[in-house]
Coordinates of C-alpha atoms in Angstrom, one line a residue:
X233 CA 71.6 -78.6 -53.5
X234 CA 70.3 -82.1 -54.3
X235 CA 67.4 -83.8 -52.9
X236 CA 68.1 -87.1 -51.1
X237 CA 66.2 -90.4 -53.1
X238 CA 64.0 -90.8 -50.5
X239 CA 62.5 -87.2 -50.5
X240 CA 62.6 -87.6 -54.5
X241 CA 60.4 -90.9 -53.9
X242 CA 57.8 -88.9 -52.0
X243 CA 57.9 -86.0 -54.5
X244 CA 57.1 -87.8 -57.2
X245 CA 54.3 -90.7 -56.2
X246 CA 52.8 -87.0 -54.4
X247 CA 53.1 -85.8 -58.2
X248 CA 51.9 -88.9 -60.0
X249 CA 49.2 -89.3 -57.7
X250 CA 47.7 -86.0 -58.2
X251 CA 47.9 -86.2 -61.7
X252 CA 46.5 -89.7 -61.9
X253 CA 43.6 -88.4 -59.9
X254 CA 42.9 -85.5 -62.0
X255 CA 42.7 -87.7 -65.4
X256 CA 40.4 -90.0 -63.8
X257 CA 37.1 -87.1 -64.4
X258 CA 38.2 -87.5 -67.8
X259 CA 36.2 -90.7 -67.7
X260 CA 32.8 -88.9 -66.6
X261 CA 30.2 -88.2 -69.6
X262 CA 29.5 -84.7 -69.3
X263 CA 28.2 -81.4 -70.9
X264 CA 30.0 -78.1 -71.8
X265 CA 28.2 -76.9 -68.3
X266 CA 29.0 -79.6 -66.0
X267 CA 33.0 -79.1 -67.7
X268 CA 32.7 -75.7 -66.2
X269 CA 30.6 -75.7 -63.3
X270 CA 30.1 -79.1 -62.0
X271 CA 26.2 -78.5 -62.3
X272 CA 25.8 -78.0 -58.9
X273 CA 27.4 -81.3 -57.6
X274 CA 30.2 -80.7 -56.0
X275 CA 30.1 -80.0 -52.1
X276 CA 30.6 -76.6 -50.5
X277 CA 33.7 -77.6 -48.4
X278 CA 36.1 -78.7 -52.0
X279 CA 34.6 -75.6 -53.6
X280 CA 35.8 -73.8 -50.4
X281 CA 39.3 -75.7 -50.5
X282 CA 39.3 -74.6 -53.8
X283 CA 38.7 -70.9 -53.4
X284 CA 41.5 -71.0 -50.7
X285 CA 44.1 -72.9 -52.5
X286 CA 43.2 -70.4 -55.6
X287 CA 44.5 -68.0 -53.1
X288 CA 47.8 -69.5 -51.7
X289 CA 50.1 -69.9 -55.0
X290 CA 53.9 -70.4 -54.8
X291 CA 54.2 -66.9 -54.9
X292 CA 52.4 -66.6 -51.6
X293 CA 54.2 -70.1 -50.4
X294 CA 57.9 -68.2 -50.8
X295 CA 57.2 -64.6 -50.6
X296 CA 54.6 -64.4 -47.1
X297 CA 58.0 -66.4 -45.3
X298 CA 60.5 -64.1 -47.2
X299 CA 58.5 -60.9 -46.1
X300 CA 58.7 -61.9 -42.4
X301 CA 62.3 -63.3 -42.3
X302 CA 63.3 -59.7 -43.9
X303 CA 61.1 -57.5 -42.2
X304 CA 57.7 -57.6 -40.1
X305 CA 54.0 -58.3 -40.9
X306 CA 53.0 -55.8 -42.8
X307 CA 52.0 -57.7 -45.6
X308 CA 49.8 -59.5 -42.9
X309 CA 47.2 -56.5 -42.8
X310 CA 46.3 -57.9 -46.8
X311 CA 44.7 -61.0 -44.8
X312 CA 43.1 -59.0 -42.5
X313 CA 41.1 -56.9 -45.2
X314 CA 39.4 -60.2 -46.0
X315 CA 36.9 -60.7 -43.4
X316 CA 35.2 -57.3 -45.2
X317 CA 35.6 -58.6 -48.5
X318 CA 33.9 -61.8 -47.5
X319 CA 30.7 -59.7 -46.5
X320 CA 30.2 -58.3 -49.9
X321 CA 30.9 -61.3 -51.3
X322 CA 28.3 -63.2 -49.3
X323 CA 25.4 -60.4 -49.0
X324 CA 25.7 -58.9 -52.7
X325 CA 28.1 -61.0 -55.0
X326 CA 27.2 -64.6 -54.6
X327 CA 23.7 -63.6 -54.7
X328 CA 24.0 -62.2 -57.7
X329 CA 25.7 -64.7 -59.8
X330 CA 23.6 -67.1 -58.7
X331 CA 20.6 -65.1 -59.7
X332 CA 22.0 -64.6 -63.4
X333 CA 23.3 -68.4 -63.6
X334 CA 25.5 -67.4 -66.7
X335 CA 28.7 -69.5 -67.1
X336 CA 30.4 -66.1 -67.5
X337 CA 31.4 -64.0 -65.2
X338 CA 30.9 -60.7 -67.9
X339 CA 27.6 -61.4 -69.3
X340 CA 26.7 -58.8 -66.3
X341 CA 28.6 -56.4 -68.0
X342 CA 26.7 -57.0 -71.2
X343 CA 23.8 -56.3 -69.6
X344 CA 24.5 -53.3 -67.9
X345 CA 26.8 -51.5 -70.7
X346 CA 26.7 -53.6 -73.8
X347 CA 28.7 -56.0 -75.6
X348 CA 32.1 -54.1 -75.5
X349 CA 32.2 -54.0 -71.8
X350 CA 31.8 -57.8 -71.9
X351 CA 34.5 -58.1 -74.4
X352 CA 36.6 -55.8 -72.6
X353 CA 36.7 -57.2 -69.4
X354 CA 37.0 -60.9 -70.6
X355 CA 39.8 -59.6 -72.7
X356 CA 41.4 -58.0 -69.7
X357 CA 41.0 -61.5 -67.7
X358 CA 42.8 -63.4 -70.4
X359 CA 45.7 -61.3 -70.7
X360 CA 45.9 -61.0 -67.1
X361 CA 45.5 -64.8 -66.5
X362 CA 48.3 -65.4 -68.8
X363 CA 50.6 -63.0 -67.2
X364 CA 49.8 -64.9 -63.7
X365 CA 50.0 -68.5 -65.0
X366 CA 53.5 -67.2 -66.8
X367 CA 54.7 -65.6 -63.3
X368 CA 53.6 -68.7 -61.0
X369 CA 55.2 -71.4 -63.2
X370 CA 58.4 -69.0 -63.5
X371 CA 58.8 -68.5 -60.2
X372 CA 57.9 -72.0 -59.0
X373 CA 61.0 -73.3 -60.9
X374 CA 63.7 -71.1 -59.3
X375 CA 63.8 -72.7 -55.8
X376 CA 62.9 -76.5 -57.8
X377 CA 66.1 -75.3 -60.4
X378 CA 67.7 -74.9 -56.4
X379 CA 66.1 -78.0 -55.1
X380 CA 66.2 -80.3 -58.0
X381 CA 69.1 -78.7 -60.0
X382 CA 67.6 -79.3 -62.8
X383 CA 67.1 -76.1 -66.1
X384 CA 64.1 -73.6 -65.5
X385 CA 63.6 -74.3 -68.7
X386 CA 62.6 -78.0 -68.4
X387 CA 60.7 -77.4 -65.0
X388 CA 58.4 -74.9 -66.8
X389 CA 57.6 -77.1 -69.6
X390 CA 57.0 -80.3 -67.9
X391 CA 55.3 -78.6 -64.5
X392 CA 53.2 -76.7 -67.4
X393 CA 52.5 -79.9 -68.9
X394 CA 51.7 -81.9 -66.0
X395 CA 48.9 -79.2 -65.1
X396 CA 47.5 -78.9 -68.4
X397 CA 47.2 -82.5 -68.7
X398 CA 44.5 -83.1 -65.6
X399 CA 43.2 -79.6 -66.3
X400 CA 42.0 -79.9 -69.9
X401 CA 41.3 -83.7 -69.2
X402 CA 39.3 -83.4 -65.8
X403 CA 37.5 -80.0 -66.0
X404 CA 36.3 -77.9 -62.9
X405 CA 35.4 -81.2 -61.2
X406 CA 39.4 -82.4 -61.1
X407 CA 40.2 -78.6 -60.7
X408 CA 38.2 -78.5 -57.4
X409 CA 38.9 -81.9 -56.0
X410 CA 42.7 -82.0 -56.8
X411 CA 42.9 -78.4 -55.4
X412 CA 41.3 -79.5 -52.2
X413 CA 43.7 -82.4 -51.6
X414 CA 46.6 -80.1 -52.4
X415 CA 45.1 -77.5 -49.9
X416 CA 45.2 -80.5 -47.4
X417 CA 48.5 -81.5 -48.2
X418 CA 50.1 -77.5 -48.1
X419 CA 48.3 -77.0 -44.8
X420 CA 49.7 -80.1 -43.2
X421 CA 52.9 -79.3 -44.5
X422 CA 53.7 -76.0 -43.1
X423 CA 51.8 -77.1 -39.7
X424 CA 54.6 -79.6 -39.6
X425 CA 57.1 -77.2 -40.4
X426 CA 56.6 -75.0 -37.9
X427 CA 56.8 -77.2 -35.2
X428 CA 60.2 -78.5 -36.2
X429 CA 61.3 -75.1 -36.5
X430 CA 60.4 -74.8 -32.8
X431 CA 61.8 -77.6 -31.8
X432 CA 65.2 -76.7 -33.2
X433 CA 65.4 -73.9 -31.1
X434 CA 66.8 -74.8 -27.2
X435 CA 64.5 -72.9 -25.7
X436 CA 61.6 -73.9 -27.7
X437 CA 58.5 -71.4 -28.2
X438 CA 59.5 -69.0 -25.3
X439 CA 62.7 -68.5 -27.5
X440 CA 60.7 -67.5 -30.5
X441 CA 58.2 -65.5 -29.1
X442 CA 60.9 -63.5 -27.2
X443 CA 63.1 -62.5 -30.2
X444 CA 59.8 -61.9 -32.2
X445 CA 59.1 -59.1 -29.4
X446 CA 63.0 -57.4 -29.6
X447 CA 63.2 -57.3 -33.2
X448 CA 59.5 -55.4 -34.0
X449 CA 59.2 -58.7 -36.1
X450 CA 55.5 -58.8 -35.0
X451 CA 54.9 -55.3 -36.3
X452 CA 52.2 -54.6 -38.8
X453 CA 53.6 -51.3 -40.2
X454 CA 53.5 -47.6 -39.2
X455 CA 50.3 -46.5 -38.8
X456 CA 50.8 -43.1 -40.4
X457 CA 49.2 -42.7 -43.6
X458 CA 52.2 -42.1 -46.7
X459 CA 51.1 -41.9 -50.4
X460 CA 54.7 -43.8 -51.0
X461 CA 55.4 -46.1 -48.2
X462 CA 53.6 -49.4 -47.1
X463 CA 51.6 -48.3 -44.4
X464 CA 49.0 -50.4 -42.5
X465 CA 46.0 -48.4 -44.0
X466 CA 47.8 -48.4 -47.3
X467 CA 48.0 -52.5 -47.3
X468 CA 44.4 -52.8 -45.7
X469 CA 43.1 -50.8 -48.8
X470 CA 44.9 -52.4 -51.2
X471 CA 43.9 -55.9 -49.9
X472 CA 40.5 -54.7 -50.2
X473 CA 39.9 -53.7 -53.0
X474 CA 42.3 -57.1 -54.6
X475 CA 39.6 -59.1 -52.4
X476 CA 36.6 -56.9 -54.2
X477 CA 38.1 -57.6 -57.0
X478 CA 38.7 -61.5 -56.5
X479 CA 35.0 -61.9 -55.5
X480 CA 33.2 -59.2 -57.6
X481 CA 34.9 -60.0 -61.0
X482 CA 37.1 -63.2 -60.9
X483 CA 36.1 -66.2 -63.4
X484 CA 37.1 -68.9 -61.1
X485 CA 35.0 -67.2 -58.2
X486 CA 32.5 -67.1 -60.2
X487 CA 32.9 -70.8 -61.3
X488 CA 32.5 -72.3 -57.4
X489 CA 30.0 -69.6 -56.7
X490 CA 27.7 -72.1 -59.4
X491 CA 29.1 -75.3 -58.8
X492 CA 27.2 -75.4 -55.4
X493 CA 24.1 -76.6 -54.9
X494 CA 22.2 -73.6 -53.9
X495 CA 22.5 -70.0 -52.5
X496 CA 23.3 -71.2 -49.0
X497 CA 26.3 -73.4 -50.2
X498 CA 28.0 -71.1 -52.4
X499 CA 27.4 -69.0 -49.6
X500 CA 29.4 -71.5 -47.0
X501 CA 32.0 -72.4 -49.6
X502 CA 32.8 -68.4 -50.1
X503 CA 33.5 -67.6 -47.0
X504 CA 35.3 -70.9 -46.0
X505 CA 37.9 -70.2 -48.5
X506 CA 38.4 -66.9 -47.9
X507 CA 38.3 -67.0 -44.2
X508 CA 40.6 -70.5 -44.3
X509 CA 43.4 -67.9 -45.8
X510 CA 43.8 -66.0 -42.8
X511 CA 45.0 -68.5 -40.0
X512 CA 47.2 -70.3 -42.7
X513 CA 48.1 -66.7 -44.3
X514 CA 49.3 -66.3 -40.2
X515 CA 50.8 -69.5 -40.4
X516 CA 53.5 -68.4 -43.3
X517 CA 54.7 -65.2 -41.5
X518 CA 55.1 -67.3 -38.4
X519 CA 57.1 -69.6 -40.4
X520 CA 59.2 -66.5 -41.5
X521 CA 59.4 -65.4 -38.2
X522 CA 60.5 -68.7 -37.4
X523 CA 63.3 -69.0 -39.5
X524 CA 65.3 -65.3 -38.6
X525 CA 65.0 -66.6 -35.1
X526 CA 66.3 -70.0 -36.1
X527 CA 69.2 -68.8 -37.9
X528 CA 70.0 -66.0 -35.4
X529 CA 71.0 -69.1 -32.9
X530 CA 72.9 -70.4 -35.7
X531 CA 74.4 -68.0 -36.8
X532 CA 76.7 -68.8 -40.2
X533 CA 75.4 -71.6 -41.0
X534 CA 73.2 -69.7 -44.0
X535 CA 74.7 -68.1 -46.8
X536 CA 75.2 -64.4 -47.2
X537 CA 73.4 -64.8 -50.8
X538 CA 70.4 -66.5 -50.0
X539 CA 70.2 -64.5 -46.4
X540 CA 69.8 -61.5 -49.0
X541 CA 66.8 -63.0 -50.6
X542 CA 64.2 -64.2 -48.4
X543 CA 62.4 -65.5 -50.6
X544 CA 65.3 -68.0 -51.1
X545 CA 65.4 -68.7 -47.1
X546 CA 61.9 -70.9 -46.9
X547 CA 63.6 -73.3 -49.5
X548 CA 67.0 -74.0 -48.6
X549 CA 65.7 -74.3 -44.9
X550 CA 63.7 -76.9 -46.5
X551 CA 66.4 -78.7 -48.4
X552 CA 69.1 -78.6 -45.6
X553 CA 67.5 -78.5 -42.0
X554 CA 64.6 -81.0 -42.2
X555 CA 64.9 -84.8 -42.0
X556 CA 64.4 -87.1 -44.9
X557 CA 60.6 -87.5 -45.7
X558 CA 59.5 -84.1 -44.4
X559 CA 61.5 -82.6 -47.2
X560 CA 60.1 -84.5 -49.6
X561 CA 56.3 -83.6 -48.0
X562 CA 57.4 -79.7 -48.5
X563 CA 58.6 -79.8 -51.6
X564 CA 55.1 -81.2 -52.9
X565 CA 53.2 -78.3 -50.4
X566 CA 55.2 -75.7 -52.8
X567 CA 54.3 -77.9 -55.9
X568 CA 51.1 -77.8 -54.9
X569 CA 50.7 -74.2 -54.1
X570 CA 51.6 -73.7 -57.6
X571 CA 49.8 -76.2 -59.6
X572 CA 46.4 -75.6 -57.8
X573 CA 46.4 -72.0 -59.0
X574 CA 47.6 -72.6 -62.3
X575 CA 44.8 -75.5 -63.1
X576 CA 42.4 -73.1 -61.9
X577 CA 43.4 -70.3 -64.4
X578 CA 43.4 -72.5 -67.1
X579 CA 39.9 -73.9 -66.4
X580 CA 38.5 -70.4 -66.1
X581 CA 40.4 -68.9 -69.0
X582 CA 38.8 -71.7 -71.0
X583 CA 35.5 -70.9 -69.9
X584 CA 35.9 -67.1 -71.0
X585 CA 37.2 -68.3 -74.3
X586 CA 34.1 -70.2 -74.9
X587 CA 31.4 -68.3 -73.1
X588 CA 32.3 -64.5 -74.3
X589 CA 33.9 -65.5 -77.4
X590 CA 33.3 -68.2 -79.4
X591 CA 29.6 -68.2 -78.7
X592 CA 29.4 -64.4 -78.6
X593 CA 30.5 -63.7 -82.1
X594 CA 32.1 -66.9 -83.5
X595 CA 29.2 -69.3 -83.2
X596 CA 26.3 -68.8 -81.5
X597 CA 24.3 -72.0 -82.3
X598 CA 27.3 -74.2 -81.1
X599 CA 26.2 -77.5 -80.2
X600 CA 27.1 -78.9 -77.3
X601 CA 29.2 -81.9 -78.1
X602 CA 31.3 -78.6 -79.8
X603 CA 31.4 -76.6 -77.0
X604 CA 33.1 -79.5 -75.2
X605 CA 35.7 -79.7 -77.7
X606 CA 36.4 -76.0 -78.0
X607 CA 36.6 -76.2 -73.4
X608 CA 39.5 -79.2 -74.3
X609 CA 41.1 -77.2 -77.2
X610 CA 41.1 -73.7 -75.4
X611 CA 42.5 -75.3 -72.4
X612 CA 45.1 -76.3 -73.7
X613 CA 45.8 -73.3 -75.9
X614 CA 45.8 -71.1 -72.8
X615 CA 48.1 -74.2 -71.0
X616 CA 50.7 -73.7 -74.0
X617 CA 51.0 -70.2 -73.8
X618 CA 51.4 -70.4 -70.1
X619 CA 54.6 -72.1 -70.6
X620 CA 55.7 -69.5 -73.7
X621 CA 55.1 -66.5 -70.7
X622 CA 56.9 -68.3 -68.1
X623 CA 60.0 -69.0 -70.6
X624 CA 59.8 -65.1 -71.8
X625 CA 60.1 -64.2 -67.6
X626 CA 63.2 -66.4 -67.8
X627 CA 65.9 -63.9 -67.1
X628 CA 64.0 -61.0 -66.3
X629 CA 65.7 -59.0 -63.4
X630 CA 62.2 -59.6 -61.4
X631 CA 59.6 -61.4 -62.1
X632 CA 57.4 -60.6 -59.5
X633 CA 57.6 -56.9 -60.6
X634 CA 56.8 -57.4 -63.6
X635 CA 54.2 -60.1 -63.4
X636 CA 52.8 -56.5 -60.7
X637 CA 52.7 -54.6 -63.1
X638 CA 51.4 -56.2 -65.8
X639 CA 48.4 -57.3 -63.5
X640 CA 47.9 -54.0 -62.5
X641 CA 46.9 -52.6 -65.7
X642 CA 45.5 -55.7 -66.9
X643 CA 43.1 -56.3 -64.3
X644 CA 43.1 -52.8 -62.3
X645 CA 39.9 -51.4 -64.6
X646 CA 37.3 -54.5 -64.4
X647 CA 36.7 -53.6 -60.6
X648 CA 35.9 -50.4 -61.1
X649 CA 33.3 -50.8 -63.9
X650 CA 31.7 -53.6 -62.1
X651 CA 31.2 -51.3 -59.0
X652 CA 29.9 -48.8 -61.4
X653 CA 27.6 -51.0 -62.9
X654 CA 26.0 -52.8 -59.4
X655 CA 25.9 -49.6 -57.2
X656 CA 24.7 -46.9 -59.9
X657 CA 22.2 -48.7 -61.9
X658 CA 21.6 -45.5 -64.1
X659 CA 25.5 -45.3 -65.5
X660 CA 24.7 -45.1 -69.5
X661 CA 27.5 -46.2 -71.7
X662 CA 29.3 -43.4 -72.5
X663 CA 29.8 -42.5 -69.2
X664 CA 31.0 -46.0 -68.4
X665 CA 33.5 -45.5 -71.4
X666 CA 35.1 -42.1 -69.9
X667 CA 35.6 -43.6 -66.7
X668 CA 37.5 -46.8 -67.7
X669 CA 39.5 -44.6 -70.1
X670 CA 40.7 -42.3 -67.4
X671 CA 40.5 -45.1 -64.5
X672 CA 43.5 -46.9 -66.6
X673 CA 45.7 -43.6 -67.1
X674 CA 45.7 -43.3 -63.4
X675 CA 46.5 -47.6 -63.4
X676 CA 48.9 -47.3 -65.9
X677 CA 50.8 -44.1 -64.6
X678 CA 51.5 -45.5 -60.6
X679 CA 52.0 -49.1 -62.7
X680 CA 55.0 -47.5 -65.1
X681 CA 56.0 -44.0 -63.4
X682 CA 59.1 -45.4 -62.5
X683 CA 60.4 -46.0 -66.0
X684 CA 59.4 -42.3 -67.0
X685 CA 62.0 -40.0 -64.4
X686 CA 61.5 -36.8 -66.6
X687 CA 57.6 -36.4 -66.4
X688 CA 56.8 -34.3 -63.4
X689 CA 54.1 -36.4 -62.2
X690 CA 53.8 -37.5 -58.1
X691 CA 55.4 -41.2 -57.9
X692 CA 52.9 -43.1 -55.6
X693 CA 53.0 -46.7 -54.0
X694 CA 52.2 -49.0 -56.6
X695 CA 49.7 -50.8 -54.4
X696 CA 47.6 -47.6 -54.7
X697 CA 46.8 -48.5 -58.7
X698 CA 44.2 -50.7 -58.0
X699 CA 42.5 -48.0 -55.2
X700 CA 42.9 -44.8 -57.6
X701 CA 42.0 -46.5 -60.4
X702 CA 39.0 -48.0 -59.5
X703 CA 37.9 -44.8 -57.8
X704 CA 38.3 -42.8 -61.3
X705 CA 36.3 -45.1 -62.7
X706 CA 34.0 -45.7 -60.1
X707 CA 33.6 -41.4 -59.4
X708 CA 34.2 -39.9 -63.0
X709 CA 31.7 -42.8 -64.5
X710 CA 28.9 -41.5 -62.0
X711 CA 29.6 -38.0 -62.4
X712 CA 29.7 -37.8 -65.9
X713 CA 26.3 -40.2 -66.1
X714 CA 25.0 -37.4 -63.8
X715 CA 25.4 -34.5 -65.6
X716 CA 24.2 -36.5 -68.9
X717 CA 21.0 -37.3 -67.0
X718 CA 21.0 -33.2 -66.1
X719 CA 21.5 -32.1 -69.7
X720 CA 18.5 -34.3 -71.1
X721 CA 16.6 -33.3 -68.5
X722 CA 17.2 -29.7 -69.2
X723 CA 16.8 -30.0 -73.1

């Protein structure tokens, strides 16, 4: 497949654009804190634009279609956990960073359990930040190696590139306003899709909605609980505790959540974000929905190998059943579903480097002027080894899988020490310790069990890691605090 000039045109002034708009906060005088935060300029709406494009990557843009073309809406219920994340986040999280107004999202954990639980969990963002930039870039170059023909090699380095350059150069002020012009332009996009879809089908909307109903392509999932099997309940907890998670213990959260200009703002931009996710979440499995209807009234004209993958559907529908222009705008939505949530990462994994690191135990009295350096040189260290990561996924049997995995155990313990930390305010360290400890055997073992047959162990969904773990932390941390307290008492 080969995209037509004209769509090429459109691609690339979307590209350039974006890029020349990010370098231009390069020109701003600013301090190490307004590089990270914006100082409390920037308006709750981008911050908001920002927290929802964080949320649709190119995973989401290819995958959310593919899941409905295949199957039904399961994966749906994820969206649906978030109106209950969002009230945490509002009533108890946001409230909370702002109160401490550290740069860092893990300072808390310093301050609850000591120094190694900041290191730990910063550690654990890093690696799992790297994993996820190495995963999005990968994957965003397997329909653009369809779409532009071009190597997976060279689309990795020069989409890496092309983020890192505006990242490092424009800080969280051309993270934020480039991702809210992307979440604009990925909005518009599949809005417009849509509606071409329906009106490629004779009967229209009727049509759609009618062969939606006799294929169950509406449904969300059994409703009958199964420790193996993607239930409803089973994705409503998972997308739970993932949203927890995102809110609770996420640098780039964390980030917006002090680049507004109070309480109330951050407040606004949080749930704006999140809640934005759902209709356009929608959106995507409509689109999905869309397309097995579509190609069920014309029938052979897709390919038994990409009718396999679904997540290969989205993209050649793109490339062959949408006039000139309009595949050009959809190709940039998918760029920019991708390169939002990689400049993000990068900004926030700077931040961590500098905040828990270098001025933890490296140099405390940095001055400012270096602090800004080290933000420029960390990001683009972190933008570099992006790249390396999404060149070592090249030719892994599934990316996504592995980038799962690898996130899982990565990521799966911060949540549950956080929780320990803001709802049992008498959890001493040891405690603490035992509970991450045995909250990543239980991550590690659903995360893995697969490549160990011979251990008789129960195999369980792999979207339970994140629950069970963070429960083992959460209830062996407090239990074994408890019966410390009750032995010192006694002695």
């Amino acid at each position: 497949m080969q995209l037509p000039f004209l769509d090429l045109l459109i691609f690339f002034i979307y590209l350039s654009g974006i890029l020349g708009f990010g370098i231009s906060f390069y020109f701003k005088k600013r301090t190490s804190l307004e590089y990270i935060t914006g100082k409390g300029r920037l308006p709750s709406w981008t911050l908001g634009m920002s927290i929802f494009a964080t949320y649709v990557s190119s995973i989401s843009f290819l995958a959310l279609p593919g899941n409905a073309y295949q199957g039904n809406w399961n994966s749906f219920v994820f969206s649906l956990s978030i109106p209950i994340a969002t009230v945490f986040a509002l009533l108890f999280f946001v409230p909370l960073y702002r109160k401490l107004q550290s740069p860092s999202a893990y300072s808390y954990f310093e301050e609850r359990f000591g120094l190694w639980a900041r290191i730990y969990a910063s550690v654990c963002y890093l690696l799992t930040q790297l994993a996820r930039m190495g995963a999005i870039l990968y994957l965003l170059a397997l329909p653009m190696h369809v779409l532009l023909g071009w190597s997976i090699p060279v689309i990795i380095v020069a989409t890496g590139f092309g983020v890192m350059v505006y990242a490092v150069a424009g800080g969280i002020e051309a993270v934020v306003w480039t991702d809210a012009v992307q979440g604009i332009v990925l909005i518009a996009d599949a809005l417009l899709c849509f509606f071409v879809i329906l009106s490629d089908l004779p009967q229209g909307l009727p049509q759609y909605l009618e062969e939606r109903r006799k294929k169950g392509k509406f449904s969300l999932g059994p409703y009958a609980w199964n420790w193996t099997e993607s239930s409803f309940w089973m994705v409503l907890l998972y997308g739970l505790f993932i949203n927890l998670q995102n809110f609770g213990v996420d640098q780039s959260y964390i980030q917006r959540y002090l680049g507004a200009k109070n309480t109330l703002e951050a407040q606004k931009s949080a749930a704006f974000g999140a809640l934005l996710y759902i209709p356009v979440s929608l959106l995507f499995f409509m689109i999905g929905t869309g397309l097995f209807v579509f190609y069920q009234e014309n029938a052979g004209s897709l390919p038994l190998e990409i009718a396999k993958e679904g997540d290969k559907v989205f993209p050649y529908f793109i490339v062959h059943s949408l006039p000139q222009g309009i595949t050009g705008l959809l190709v940039a939505a998918l760029f920019a579903a991708g390169m939002s949530t990689l400049s993000t990462s990068i900004n926030s994994s700077a931040t961590v480097i500098l905040e828990d690191h270098v001025k933890k135990y490296v140099n405390p009295k940095i001055t400012d002027k270096a602090a800004v350096k080290v933000l420029y040189l960390s990001s683009t260290l972190v933008g570099l080894i992006s790249i390396g990561v999404a060149l070592a996924f090249n030719g892994v049997e599934s990316a996504l899988d592995a980038w799962w995995a690898l996130a899982s155990i990565f990521s799966g313990g911060i949540l549950g020490l956080f929780l320990l930390s803001f709802f049992n305010f008498s959890a001493p360290r040891g405690p603490a310790i035992f509970g991450v400890i045995l909250g990543l055997m239980v991550i590690s073992w659903i995360s893995l069990c697969e490549f160990f047959p011979n251990i008789p162990l129960p195999r369980l969904h792999k979207n339970l890691a994140i629950i069970l773990g963070t429960m083992a932390i959460v209830l062996s941390g407090f239990f074994a605090g408890l019966l410390m307290s009750t032995k010192n008492t006694q002695s």
